[in-house]
Amino acid sequence: MRSLPLALLLALAACAPTDPAETPEADVPAPSPPTAEAPEPAGADTLSITTDTADLAARPAAPVRVEGACPFEGCVYGTWTTSAETTVYATADASSASFTVPAGTALEADRGFVLVTRLGEVVVDAASDLYLASGETAPLAPGDTLLVLDYEGEGSSRVWFDGRIGFSEAGGFQGPPGEEPALRPLTEAVTEWWAHVTAPDGRSGWLWMDETPDVSGADALGG
């Protein structure tokens, strides 16, 4: 029998299957570390301020987002416990329902904001003083107009007047005893309150507090 040419033998050897155990494994990239959750961004047309904002030169227009707002006396973020089945939203949007938690669930509320979808308006009928966020006071004259942002609690609301942020106290609305109210509401502000929470299983999202069943732990004064 004739021997195969050496060149053909070498070619056949190159085509022969190799032992899988001898085949080097391809490098597999290590998984990327999880990224930290970013705060819920405000919309492009939304003015964003904080509870510490004292000056706002331009007259605001809705929507206005007040970061850090907790809109009642004694309101605190922290461990909140649900009183009924509660919906958690993926984003601060009523159309983004993500999951529910049962009554008795301890949620960690770490932050929140109030979204003002319509500014309120108050007109000054009698001379008065406005308490400013800077700690000063500003005189108000009959005919002046205040824009109402969000409710603070105990009769006080955050307002804008002449480039500055202030607080309309209940006494300012009522005026001195025996006299007509110093401030007269024309339109009420319309707001939404959203709080960011994390569930015991690690899932997180937002509570639409205006539609959420009562939670305990949000009121430092006993609620």
Short mmCIF file of C-alpha atoms in Angstrom, two decimals:
data_model
loop_
_atom_site.label_atom_id
_atom_site.label_comp_id
_atom_site.label_asym_id
_atom_site.label_seq_id
_atom_site.Cartn_x
_atom_site.Cartn_y
_atom_site.Cartn_z
CA MET A 1 0.00 0.00 0.00
CA ARG A 2 1.29 3.43 -0.88
CA SER A 3 2.05 5.82 1.95
CA LEU A 4 0.24 9.13 2.08
CA PRO A 5 2.37 12.14 1.32
CA LEU A 6 3.80 13.90 4.39
CA ALA A 7 2.03 17.18 3.54
CA LEU A 8 -1.37 15.46 3.50
CA LEU A 9 -0.72 13.81 6.87
CA LEU A 10 0.12 17.16 8.42
CA ALA A 11 -3.05 18.74 7.01
CA LEU A 12 -5.23 15.95 8.40
CA ALA A 13 -3.62 16.30 11.81
CA ALA A 14 -4.41 20.01 11.87
CA CYS A 15 -8.09 19.32 11.17
CA ALA A 16 -8.48 16.62 13.84
CA PRO A 17 -10.80 17.51 16.79
CA THR A 18 -9.03 18.50 19.98
CA ASP A 19 -9.75 17.29 23.49
CA PRO A 20 -12.27 19.73 25.06
CA ALA A 21 -10.35 19.49 28.31
CA GLU A 22 -7.30 20.93 26.56
CA THR A 23 -9.19 23.86 25.01
CA PRO A 24 -8.54 27.09 26.95
CA GLU A 25 -11.67 28.85 28.19
CA ALA A 26 -12.44 32.28 26.82
CA ASP A 27 -12.02 35.12 29.27
CA VAL A 28 -15.36 36.07 30.82
CA PRO A 29 -15.55 39.69 32.00
CA ALA A 30 -16.32 40.15 35.68
CA PRO A 31 -19.82 41.45 36.41
CA SER A 32 -20.07 45.18 36.92
CA PRO A 33 -20.72 46.30 40.49
CA PRO A 34 -24.26 47.55 41.13
CA THR A 35 -24.68 51.26 40.67
CA ALA A 36 -26.11 53.45 43.39
CA GLU A 37 -29.71 54.45 42.91
CA ALA A 38 -29.99 57.98 41.57
CA PRO A 39 -32.53 60.41 43.02
CA GLU A 40 -35.76 60.74 41.12
CA PRO A 41 -35.00 63.56 38.64
CA ALA A 42 -37.28 66.55 38.26
CA GLY A 43 -38.82 67.06 34.84
CA ALA A 44 -37.17 69.43 32.40
CA ASP A 45 -39.96 71.98 32.88
CA THR A 46 -40.06 71.63 36.68
CA LEU A 47 -38.53 74.29 38.93
CA SER A 48 -36.70 72.58 41.80
CA ILE A 49 -36.05 74.26 45.15
CA THR A 50 -35.31 72.96 48.64
CA THR A 51 -36.77 73.64 52.05
CA ASP A 52 -33.73 75.87 52.68
CA THR A 53 -34.26 78.09 49.63
CA ALA A 54 -34.60 81.69 50.81
CA ASP A 55 -34.28 83.69 47.58
CA LEU A 56 -35.94 83.08 44.23
CA ALA A 57 -35.57 86.07 41.95
CA ALA A 58 -37.87 85.02 39.12
CA ARG A 59 -41.59 84.69 39.69
CA PRO A 60 -42.18 80.92 39.88
CA ALA A 61 -44.62 79.00 37.70
CA ALA A 62 -45.93 75.48 38.22
CA PRO A 63 -44.76 72.82 38.41
CA VAL A 64 -42.45 73.49 41.35
CA ARG A 65 -40.73 70.69 43.25
CA VAL A 66 -39.83 71.34 46.89
CA GLU A 67 -37.11 68.85 47.81
CA GLY A 68 -37.11 67.63 51.40
CA ALA A 69 -40.62 68.89 52.15
CA CYS A 70 -42.54 66.95 54.79
CA PRO A 71 -45.88 68.73 54.86
CA PHE A 72 -47.28 68.70 58.36
CA GLU A 73 -46.25 69.65 61.87
CA GLY A 74 -43.94 66.97 63.29
CA CYS A 75 -43.48 65.23 59.94
CA VAL A 76 -40.30 63.12 59.77
CA TYR A 77 -38.74 60.62 57.39
CA GLY A 78 -37.51 57.36 58.91
CA THR A 79 -39.08 53.98 59.66
CA TRP A 80 -42.73 54.01 58.63
CA THR A 81 -45.10 51.10 59.21
CA THR A 82 -48.03 50.52 56.88
CA SER A 83 -51.57 50.22 58.21
CA ALA A 84 -53.02 48.52 55.11
CA GLU A 85 -51.90 47.10 51.78
CA THR A 86 -49.81 49.83 50.20
CA THR A 87 -48.78 50.46 46.60
CA VAL A 88 -45.17 51.35 45.85
CA TYR A 89 -44.44 53.13 42.57
CA ALA A 90 -41.32 52.69 40.43
CA THR A 91 -41.09 56.45 39.91
CA ALA A 92 -42.88 59.45 41.35
CA ASP A 93 -45.67 59.01 38.85
CA ALA A 94 -49.17 57.69 39.46
CA SER A 95 -48.97 55.49 36.35
CA SER A 96 -45.88 53.58 37.52
CA ALA A 97 -47.32 51.21 40.17
CA SER A 98 -44.63 48.58 40.80
CA PHE A 99 -45.51 46.35 43.77
CA THR A 100 -47.53 46.26 46.98
CA VAL A 101 -46.65 45.52 50.58
CA PRO A 102 -49.06 44.24 53.23
CA ALA A 103 -50.19 45.94 56.40
CA GLY A 104 -47.55 45.93 59.11
CA THR A 105 -44.60 46.32 56.74
CA ALA A 106 -41.75 48.49 58.04
CA LEU A 107 -40.56 50.77 55.25
CA GLU A 108 -37.47 52.97 55.41
CA ALA A 109 -38.44 56.43 54.15
CA ASP A 110 -35.23 58.30 53.39
CA ARG A 111 -36.42 61.37 51.51
CA GLY A 112 -39.35 63.02 49.80
CA PHE A 113 -40.64 66.07 48.02
CA VAL A 114 -43.80 68.03 47.38
CA LEU A 115 -44.71 68.74 43.77
CA VAL A 116 -46.76 71.92 43.34
CA THR A 117 -48.88 71.40 40.24
CA ARG A 118 -50.79 74.67 40.69
CA LEU A 119 -49.63 77.69 42.65
CA GLY A 120 -52.05 79.26 45.06
CA GLU A 121 -52.58 83.00 45.25
CA VAL A 122 -53.27 85.27 48.20
CA VAL A 123 -53.93 89.00 48.11
CA VAL A 124 -53.05 91.38 50.94
CA ASP A 125 -56.03 93.39 52.20
CA ALA A 126 -54.36 95.06 55.19
CA ALA A 127 -50.81 95.98 56.11
CA SER A 128 -48.99 93.01 57.60
CA ASP A 129 -45.56 91.40 57.91
CA LEU A 130 -44.31 88.30 56.13
CA TYR A 131 -41.87 86.00 57.92
CA LEU A 132 -39.02 85.20 55.52
CA ALA A 133 -36.96 82.01 55.26
CA SER A 134 -33.87 84.17 55.87
CA GLY A 135 -35.13 84.98 59.37
CA GLU A 136 -36.13 88.53 58.50
CA THR A 137 -39.56 90.03 57.92
CA ALA A 138 -40.90 91.87 54.90
CA PRO A 139 -43.69 94.46 55.06
CA LEU A 140 -46.82 93.71 53.07
CA ALA A 141 -49.05 96.46 51.73
CA PRO A 142 -52.68 96.27 50.61
CA GLY A 143 -52.82 94.97 47.05
CA ASP A 144 -49.64 92.88 47.28
CA THR A 145 -49.96 89.31 46.01
CA LEU A 146 -48.32 86.21 47.46
CA LEU A 147 -47.87 82.97 45.53
CA VAL A 148 -48.52 79.91 47.70
CA LEU A 149 -46.23 76.91 47.18
CA ASP A 150 -46.71 74.12 49.73
CA TYR A 151 -48.30 73.67 53.13
CA GLU A 152 -45.97 73.52 56.13
CA GLY A 153 -48.43 72.60 58.85
CA GLU A 154 -50.19 74.38 61.72
CA GLY A 155 -51.67 76.99 59.41
CA SER A 156 -48.39 77.96 57.75
CA SER A 157 -47.61 77.76 54.03
CA ARG A 158 -44.44 78.42 52.05
CA VAL A 159 -45.01 81.46 49.81
CA TRP A 160 -43.14 83.54 47.26
CA PHE A 161 -43.16 87.34 47.41
CA ASP A 162 -40.98 89.84 45.56
CA GLY A 163 -38.08 87.45 44.94
CA ARG A 164 -38.02 85.88 48.38
CA ILE A 165 -39.46 82.82 50.09
CA GLY A 166 -41.48 83.30 53.26
CA PHE A 167 -44.11 81.69 55.43
CA SER A 168 -47.66 82.87 55.84
CA GLU A 169 -48.54 82.21 59.46
CA ALA A 170 -52.09 81.59 60.57
CA GLY A 171 -52.03 84.92 62.40
CA GLY A 172 -51.18 86.70 59.17
CA PHE A 173 -54.21 85.24 57.42
CA GLN A 174 -56.53 86.10 60.27
CA GLY A 175 -55.17 89.54 61.08
CA PRO A 176 -55.23 91.20 64.53
CA PRO A 177 -58.16 90.30 66.83
CA GLY A 178 -61.29 92.21 65.95
CA GLU A 179 -60.04 93.22 62.50
CA GLU A 180 -60.64 91.85 59.03
CA PRO A 181 -58.18 89.19 57.83
CA ALA A 182 -54.97 90.72 56.49
CA LEU A 183 -54.64 88.14 53.70
CA ARG A 184 -57.40 86.87 51.44
CA PRO A 185 -56.96 83.57 49.57
CA LEU A 186 -57.89 83.75 45.88
CA THR A 187 -56.89 80.27 44.70
CA GLU A 188 -55.60 77.22 46.56
CA ALA A 189 -52.34 75.50 45.72
CA VAL A 190 -52.59 71.96 44.35
CA THR A 191 -49.80 69.62 45.43
CA GLU A 192 -48.63 66.00 45.46
CA TRP A 193 -46.47 64.52 48.20
CA TRP A 194 -44.05 61.72 47.29
CA ALA A 195 -41.79 59.77 49.66
CA HIS A 196 -39.00 57.38 48.67
CA VAL A 197 -39.02 54.10 50.62
CA THR A 198 -37.17 50.80 50.79
CA ALA A 199 -38.98 47.57 51.71
CA PRO A 200 -37.49 44.84 53.96
CA ASP A 201 -36.67 42.70 50.89
CA GLY A 202 -34.55 45.48 49.40
CA ARG A 203 -37.00 46.66 46.77
CA SER A 204 -37.46 50.41 46.67
CA GLY A 205 -39.76 52.95 45.12
CA TRP A 206 -42.07 55.83 45.88
CA LEU A 207 -45.23 56.28 47.94
CA TRP A 208 -47.83 58.73 46.68
CA MET A 209 -48.69 59.94 50.15
CA ASP A 210 -51.91 61.66 49.15
CA GLU A 211 -53.32 58.25 48.15
CA THR A 212 -51.41 56.01 50.59
CA PRO A 213 -53.15 54.53 53.65
CA ASP A 214 -51.97 55.97 56.95
CA VAL A 215 -48.47 55.02 58.10
CA SER A 216 -47.16 55.15 61.65
CA GLY A 217 -43.79 56.68 62.38
CA ALA A 218 -44.17 59.70 60.11
CA ASP A 219 -45.37 61.98 62.93
CA ALA A 220 -42.72 62.76 65.53
CA LEU A 221 -45.45 64.25 67.72
CA GLY A 222 -47.14 60.93 68.22
CA GLY A 223 -48.59 59.59 64.94
#
